Short mmCIF file of C-alpha atoms (C1' of nucleotides) in Angstrom, two decimals:
data_model
loop_
_atom_site.label_atom_id
_atom_site.label_comp_id
_atom_site.label_asym_id
_atom_site.label_seq_id
_atom_site.Cartn_x
_atom_site.Cartn_y
_atom_site.Cartn_z
CA UNK A 1 -58.28 112.65 154.98
CA UNK A 2 -55.07 112.03 153.88
CA UNK A 3 -54.19 114.21 150.95
CA UNK A 4 -50.81 115.83 150.61
CA UNK A 5 -51.13 118.32 153.51
CA UNK A 6 -52.35 115.66 155.91
CA UNK A 7 -49.61 113.21 154.92
CA UNK A 8 -47.03 115.98 155.27
CA UNK A 9 -48.38 116.74 158.74
CA UNK A 10 -48.18 113.08 159.71
CA UNK A 11 -44.57 112.89 158.47
CA UNK A 12 -43.62 115.92 160.54
CA UNK A 13 -45.18 114.29 163.58
CA UNK A 14 -43.42 110.99 163.02
CA UNK A 15 -39.96 112.39 162.29
CA UNK A 16 -38.97 113.33 165.86
CA UNK A 17 -40.16 109.97 167.16
CA UNK A 18 -38.59 107.79 164.51
CA UNK A 19 -35.52 109.47 163.06
CA UNK A 20 -32.27 108.18 164.52
CA UNK A 21 -34.07 105.48 166.55
CA UNK A 22 -34.52 101.78 166.13
CA UNK A 23 -37.62 99.64 165.92
CA UNK A 24 -37.41 97.53 169.06
CA UNK A 25 -40.51 95.64 168.00
CA UNK A 26 -43.09 95.66 165.24
CA UNK A 27 -46.43 93.96 165.76
CA UNK A 28 -48.36 92.89 162.67
CA UNK A 29 -51.89 91.99 163.64
CA UNK A 30 -53.23 90.77 160.30
CA UNK A 31 -51.69 89.39 157.12
CA UNK A 32 -52.94 92.12 154.83
CA UNK A 33 -54.12 95.68 154.61
CA UNK A 34 -55.38 96.60 151.17
CA UNK A 35 -52.72 94.26 149.80
CA UNK A 36 -50.84 91.44 151.49
CA UNK A 37 -47.96 92.73 153.58
CA UNK A 38 -44.46 91.66 152.50
CA UNK A 39 -43.16 88.31 153.69
CA UNK A 40 -41.64 88.44 157.18
CA UNK A 41 -42.66 92.10 157.34
CA UNK A 42 -42.36 92.58 161.11
CA UNK A 43 -39.18 90.51 161.38
CA UNK A 44 -37.51 92.48 158.60
CA UNK A 45 -38.22 95.76 160.43
CA UNK A 46 -37.11 94.57 163.85
CA UNK A 47 -33.95 96.29 165.14
CA UNK A 48 -33.61 98.41 161.99
CA UNK A 49 -32.42 101.97 162.44
CA UNK A 50 -34.63 104.72 160.98
CA UNK A 51 -32.70 107.29 158.99
CA UNK A 52 -35.35 109.62 157.57
CA UNK A 53 -39.10 110.13 157.43
CA UNK A 54 -40.16 111.88 154.24
CA UNK A 55 -43.10 112.24 151.87
CA UNK A 56 -43.70 111.74 148.16
CA UNK A 57 -47.22 112.58 146.94
CA UNK A 58 -49.50 110.88 149.48
CA UNK A 59 -46.88 108.31 150.47
CA UNK A 60 -44.94 108.25 153.72
CA UNK A 61 -41.40 107.03 153.08
CA UNK A 62 -39.36 105.77 156.03
CA UNK A 63 -35.75 105.14 155.05
CA UNK A 64 -34.03 102.42 157.07
CA UNK A 65 -30.47 101.33 157.44
CA UNK A 66 -29.51 98.53 155.10
CA UNK A 67 -30.81 100.41 152.06
CA UNK A 68 -34.49 99.65 152.41
CA UNK A 69 -37.47 101.98 152.72
CA UNK A 70 -40.80 101.36 154.39
CA UNK A 71 -43.49 102.85 152.15
CA UNK A 72 -46.89 103.62 153.68
CA UNK A 73 -50.09 104.84 152.10
CA UNK A 74 -52.92 105.90 154.41
CA UNK A 75 -55.71 105.25 151.90
CA UNK A 76 -58.98 106.88 152.95
CA UNK A 77 -59.06 106.27 156.68
CA UNK A 78 -55.50 105.40 157.69
CA UNK A 79 -54.00 107.13 160.72
CA UNK A 80 -50.72 107.01 162.57
CA UNK A 81 -51.56 107.27 166.24
CA UNK A 82 -48.73 108.09 168.60
CA UNK A 83 -48.84 106.66 172.07
CA UNK A 84 -46.29 106.80 174.82
CA UNK A 85 -48.07 104.18 176.80
CA UNK A 86 -47.57 100.61 175.70
CA UNK A 87 -50.20 99.47 178.18
CA UNK A 88 -52.93 101.35 176.34
CA UNK A 89 -55.23 98.65 175.01
CA UNK A 90 -55.18 98.20 171.27
CA UNK A 91 -58.10 99.86 169.53
CA UNK A 92 -60.20 98.24 166.84
CA UNK A 93 -58.38 98.47 163.50
CA UNK A 94 -54.97 99.03 165.07
CA UNK A 95 -53.32 96.84 162.41
CA UNK A 96 -49.62 97.56 162.85
CA UNK A 97 -47.80 98.70 166.00
CA UNK A 98 -44.28 100.14 165.80
CA UNK A 99 -42.35 100.30 169.06
CA UNK A 100 -39.10 102.24 169.31
CA UNK A 101 -36.21 101.58 171.66
CA UNK A 102 -37.47 104.45 173.79
CA UNK A 103 -40.76 102.64 174.28
CA UNK A 104 -42.79 105.01 172.16
CA UNK A 105 -45.48 103.50 170.02
CA UNK A 106 -46.92 104.43 166.67
CA UNK A 107 -50.06 102.55 165.75
CA UNK A 108 -51.31 102.33 162.19
CA UNK A 109 -55.08 102.38 162.47
CA UNK A 110 -57.22 101.99 159.36
CA UNK A 111 -60.88 101.10 159.60
CA UNK A 112 -61.56 100.88 155.88
CA UNK A 113 -58.26 99.20 155.15
CA UNK A 114 -57.63 101.01 151.88
CA UNK A 115 -54.16 101.80 153.15
CA UNK A 116 -51.11 99.65 152.48
CA UNK A 117 -47.43 99.25 153.23
CA UNK A 118 -44.47 97.89 151.31
CA UNK A 119 -40.80 97.39 152.00
CA UNK A 120 -38.56 98.29 149.05
CA UNK A 121 -34.98 98.92 148.10
CA UNK A 122 -34.37 102.63 148.61
CA UNK A 123 -32.36 102.88 145.39
CA UNK A 124 -35.26 101.47 143.39
CA UNK A 125 -38.04 103.45 145.06
CA UNK A 126 -38.64 105.87 142.23
CA UNK A 127 -38.89 102.97 139.80
CA UNK A 128 -41.32 101.06 142.01
CA UNK A 129 -44.84 100.48 140.81
CA UNK A 130 -46.07 102.87 143.49
CA UNK A 131 -44.02 105.90 142.52
CA UNK A 132 -43.01 105.49 138.90
CA UNK A 133 -46.12 107.04 137.37
CA UNK A 134 -46.40 110.00 139.72
CA UNK A 135 -46.29 113.52 138.33
CA UNK A 136 -44.35 116.38 139.92
CA UNK A 137 -44.61 117.45 143.53
CA UNK A 138 -46.90 120.49 143.47
CA UNK A 139 -44.81 122.39 146.02
CA UNK A 140 -41.53 121.70 144.23
CA UNK A 141 -39.77 123.87 141.66
CA UNK A 142 -40.58 121.31 139.00
CA UNK A 143 -44.25 122.31 139.14
CA UNK A 144 -45.25 125.56 137.47
CA UNK A 145 -47.84 127.06 135.16
CA UNK A 146 -46.07 125.96 131.97
CA UNK A 147 -45.47 122.45 133.35
CA UNK A 148 -49.13 122.14 134.28
CA UNK A 149 -50.21 123.50 130.89
CA UNK A 150 -48.05 120.91 129.14
CA UNK A 151 -49.55 118.09 131.22
CA UNK A 152 -53.08 119.25 130.39
CA UNK A 153 -52.48 119.80 126.69
CA UNK A 154 -54.84 117.77 124.55
CA UNK A 155 -56.63 116.27 127.55
CA UNK A 156 -60.36 116.18 126.98
CA UNK A 157 -61.34 115.26 130.51
CA UNK A 158 -62.55 117.83 133.04
CA UNK A 159 -60.00 119.96 134.87
CA UNK A 160 -61.29 118.54 138.16
CA UNK A 161 -60.62 114.97 137.04
CA UNK A 162 -57.21 116.00 135.71
CA UNK A 163 -56.20 117.48 139.07
CA UNK A 164 -57.09 114.19 140.77
CA UNK A 165 -54.94 112.28 138.25
CA UNK A 166 -51.69 111.65 140.13
CA UNK A 167 -49.77 111.54 136.82
CA UNK A 168 -50.57 115.21 136.18
CA UNK A 169 -49.55 116.44 139.61
CA UNK A 170 -49.03 114.26 142.69
CA UNK A 171 -50.76 114.53 146.03
CA UNK A 172 -53.99 116.40 145.33
CA UNK A 173 -57.23 114.78 146.45
CA UNK A 174 -60.87 115.72 146.37
CA UNK A 175 -60.81 118.50 148.96
CA UNK A 176 -57.81 120.39 147.63
CA UNK A 177 -58.85 119.96 143.99
CA UNK A 178 -62.12 121.75 144.80
CA UNK A 179 -60.39 124.44 146.83
CA UNK A 180 -57.66 125.12 144.26
CA UNK A 181 -60.19 125.46 141.44
CA UNK A 182 -62.12 127.98 143.50
CA UNK A 183 -59.02 130.04 144.24
CA UNK A 184 -58.09 129.95 140.54
CA UNK A 185 -61.63 130.93 139.52
CA UNK A 186 -61.96 127.93 137.21
CA UNK A 187 -65.07 125.80 136.75
CA UNK A 188 -64.49 122.16 137.67
CA UNK A 189 -66.31 121.19 134.46
CA UNK A 190 -63.94 123.08 132.21
CA UNK A 191 -62.13 120.96 129.63
CA UNK A 192 -58.62 120.33 130.93
CA UNK A 193 -56.99 121.20 127.61
CA UNK A 194 -58.39 124.73 127.80
CA UNK A 195 -56.33 125.46 130.92
CA UNK A 196 -53.29 126.99 129.24
CA UNK A 197 -51.31 130.19 129.57
CA UNK A 198 -52.63 132.53 132.24
CA UNK A 199 -55.23 130.04 133.43
CA UNK A 200 -52.57 127.41 133.99
CA UNK A 201 -50.44 129.97 135.82
CA UNK A 202 -53.35 130.84 138.06
CA UNK A 203 -54.19 127.23 138.75
CA UNK A 204 -50.61 126.22 139.54
CA UNK A 205 -50.33 129.18 141.89
CA UNK A 206 -53.67 128.30 143.49
CA UNK A 207 -52.58 124.70 144.07
CA UNK A 208 -49.40 125.87 145.77
CA UNK A 209 -51.21 128.45 147.87
CA UNK A 210 -53.96 126.11 149.05
CA UNK A 211 -51.58 123.27 149.91
CA UNK A 212 -49.13 125.60 151.68
CA UNK A 213 -51.88 127.12 153.78
CA UNK A 214 -53.29 123.71 154.60
CA UNK A 215 -49.90 122.42 155.77
CA UNK A 216 -49.49 125.52 157.92
CA UNK A 217 -52.84 124.71 159.52
CA UNK A 218 -51.84 121.10 160.19
CA UNK A 219 -54.12 119.73 157.48
CA UNK A 220 -57.88 119.24 157.56
CA UNK A 221 -59.55 117.17 160.24
CA UNK A 222 -62.68 115.28 159.35
CA UNK A 223 -64.69 113.68 162.07
CA UNK A 224 -62.27 112.36 164.64
CA UNK A 225 -59.17 112.51 162.49
CA UNK A 226 -56.17 113.81 164.39
CA UNK A 227 -52.67 114.42 163.20
CA UNK A 228 -49.88 112.25 164.50
CA UNK A 229 -49.19 114.51 167.46
CA UNK A 230 -52.77 114.03 168.62
CA UNK A 231 -53.74 117.58 167.78
CA UNK A 232 -56.47 118.52 165.37
CA UNK A 233 -55.67 120.04 162.02
CA UNK A 234 -57.81 123.09 161.43
CA UNK A 235 -57.70 123.81 157.71
CA UNK A 236 -61.32 122.62 157.43
CA UNK A 237 -62.26 126.02 158.87
CA UNK A 238 -60.64 127.63 155.85
CA UNK A 239 -62.54 125.67 153.21
CA UNK A 240 -64.22 128.08 150.80
CA UNK A 241 -66.38 125.60 148.87
CA UNK A 242 -65.69 122.00 149.96
CA UNK A 243 -68.72 120.59 151.80
CA UNK A 244 -70.38 124.03 151.58
CA UNK A 245 -73.33 123.16 149.36
CA UNK A 246 -76.05 125.80 149.70
CA UNK A 247 -73.78 128.26 151.53
CA UNK A 248 -72.28 131.41 150.05
CA UNK A 249 -68.67 131.39 148.94
CA UNK A 250 -66.64 134.47 149.89
CA UNK A 251 -67.03 135.70 146.30
CA UNK A 252 -70.83 135.32 146.28
CA UNK A 253 -71.12 136.96 149.67
CA UNK A 254 -68.96 139.88 148.63
CA UNK A 255 -71.00 140.37 145.47
CA UNK A 256 -74.24 140.21 147.42
CA UNK A 257 -75.40 137.25 145.35
CA UNK A 258 -77.35 135.21 147.88
CA UNK A 259 -79.03 133.58 144.89
CA UNK A 260 -75.74 131.91 143.85
CA UNK A 261 -74.62 129.59 146.64
CA UNK A 262 -72.06 126.81 146.37
CA UNK A 263 -73.24 123.89 144.25
CA UNK A 264 -72.50 120.20 144.52
CA UNK A 265 -72.16 118.07 141.43
CA UNK A 266 -70.82 114.55 140.90
CA UNK A 267 -67.81 113.99 138.64
CA UNK A 268 -66.29 110.56 138.25
CA UNK A 269 -68.47 109.36 141.10
CA UNK A 270 -67.10 111.92 143.54
CA UNK A 271 -68.57 115.11 144.93
CA UNK A 272 -67.36 118.41 143.52
CA UNK A 273 -68.20 121.71 145.19
CA UNK A 274 -67.90 125.00 143.34
CA UNK A 275 -69.11 128.59 143.21
CA UNK A 276 -71.15 129.24 140.04
CA UNK A 277 -70.46 132.97 140.30
CA UNK A 278 -66.71 132.96 140.75
CA UNK A 279 -65.69 129.87 138.75
CA UNK A 280 -65.87 129.89 134.95
"C1'" DC B 1 -57.75 108.59 124.64
"C1'" DT B 2 -62.21 109.08 127.50
"C1'" DA B 3 -66.17 108.16 130.47
"C1'" DC B 4 -68.16 105.24 133.46
"C1'" DC B 5 -68.50 101.58 136.71
"C1'" DA B 6 -67.27 98.38 140.15
"C1'" DT B 7 -64.09 97.13 143.71
"C1'" DC B 8 -61.44 96.95 147.98
"C1'" DC B 9 -63.65 97.94 153.54
"C1'" DT B 10 -66.00 100.06 157.77
"C1'" DG B 11 -68.49 103.50 160.14
"C1'" DG B 12 -70.99 107.84 160.62
"C1'" DT B 13 -75.01 110.35 159.11
"C1'" DT B 14 -79.47 110.86 157.16
"C1'" DG B 15 -84.11 109.89 156.21
"C1'" DC B 16 -88.15 107.18 156.67
"C1'" DT C 1 -85.68 104.17 168.56
"C1'" DG C 2 -84.58 101.14 164.62
"C1'" DC C 3 -83.00 100.19 160.43
"C1'" DA C 4 -81.52 100.69 155.75
"C1'" DA C 5 -79.62 103.55 152.37
"C1'" DC C 6 -76.19 106.56 151.38
"C1'" DC C 7 -71.88 108.77 151.75
"C1'" DA C 8 -66.83 109.34 152.78
"C1'" DG C 9 -60.08 111.80 152.27
"C1'" DG C 10 -57.88 106.93 147.32
"C1'" DA C 11 -56.54 104.26 143.51
"C1'" DT C 12 -56.96 100.62 140.08
"C1'" DG C 13 -58.67 97.87 136.53
"C1'" DG C 14 -62.16 96.57 133.32
"C1'" DT C 15 -65.45 97.78 129.71
"C1'" DA C 16 -67.56 100.27 126.05
#
DNA sequence: CTACCATCCTGGTTGC
DNA sequence: TGCAACCAGGATGGTA
C-alpha cells in the first residue's frame, strides 16, 4: 500500500518510538530482502542512537548518530508492525526486528519481499542511487503547476504513466495517480505533454489535495494492512475511482449518467480507473 | 525518447 | 471443496 501517504503515516507512527532512543538489539532473520542487506547490518545498528525519522518520496529515512542513515523502502507489501511485547511469537515474513532500550519492538514484515533497506552516510543520501533521480516532493513548495508543466514538456507518454514516474514527481503510486487525475478532470490516456498551463495547475493542485487528504485519513488500508500504530487507515473510503469499476463516480452520479460508470483499463501493465464523463 | 515485457516474491480472490 | 489462474500498493532493466 505504501505510497506517499502510507509511508508518511508509518513515519509518524515510528517517530515517537524511535526518536531519541537507542537500538538495544536488531535481529536480521535472512540475508536479503529484495537486495542483500549491508554487511554486518544488525551489528552496525546495535546501540546506535536514533536522531530523526523522516520521509523522502516512498522512503523511510532513519538518521542515526555517527552520521549514518537507515533507508527503508516498503515495496508492495512491507509493513512496520509495532509490538510492545517481545514474547509475541514472530510471524511469517517478520524479516527484521528492531528492539529499543525501552523494550519496544518494531518488526519489518514483508511477504512479497519487494522491500529493501540500506545503511548510508547521511551527508551522501541525496546523491545515493536511491534518491538521486527523484523529482520534487509533491507536498513541498518546489512542486507547482509550472514545475509540473516543465517536467511534462515534450513527454509523449500518457499522463498516468508520467505521474508514476518518480523523476517527474516523487511518491505517487497507482492509487493516488488515479485519484489525482479524477480530481483534475484529466483522462489518464492524455498525452503528458498536453498537460500545460491551467491543466498543469489543476493537476498539481489535485495531487496536493488528494495526498493531503489521504495523510489526514491515515492512508489507505488494503486487506489487512494497518498503519504502524496498529490502527487502520481509512482513505480507501474516500476513493472516487480506484477499484470502482462499474460503479458511478460522484460526477456521473450527480449528472444522472448511470450509463457512464467508472472504467478500468490497463496502462503499462497496471490497472487504471477513470470516469469517462468527468475526465477528458 | 517511448512502449512493452519480464523480473523480483507471496498470498488473497475469482472462476471453473 | 479443490485447484489453477489471475491479480496486487513498486521499481528496474532489457529489448525493439
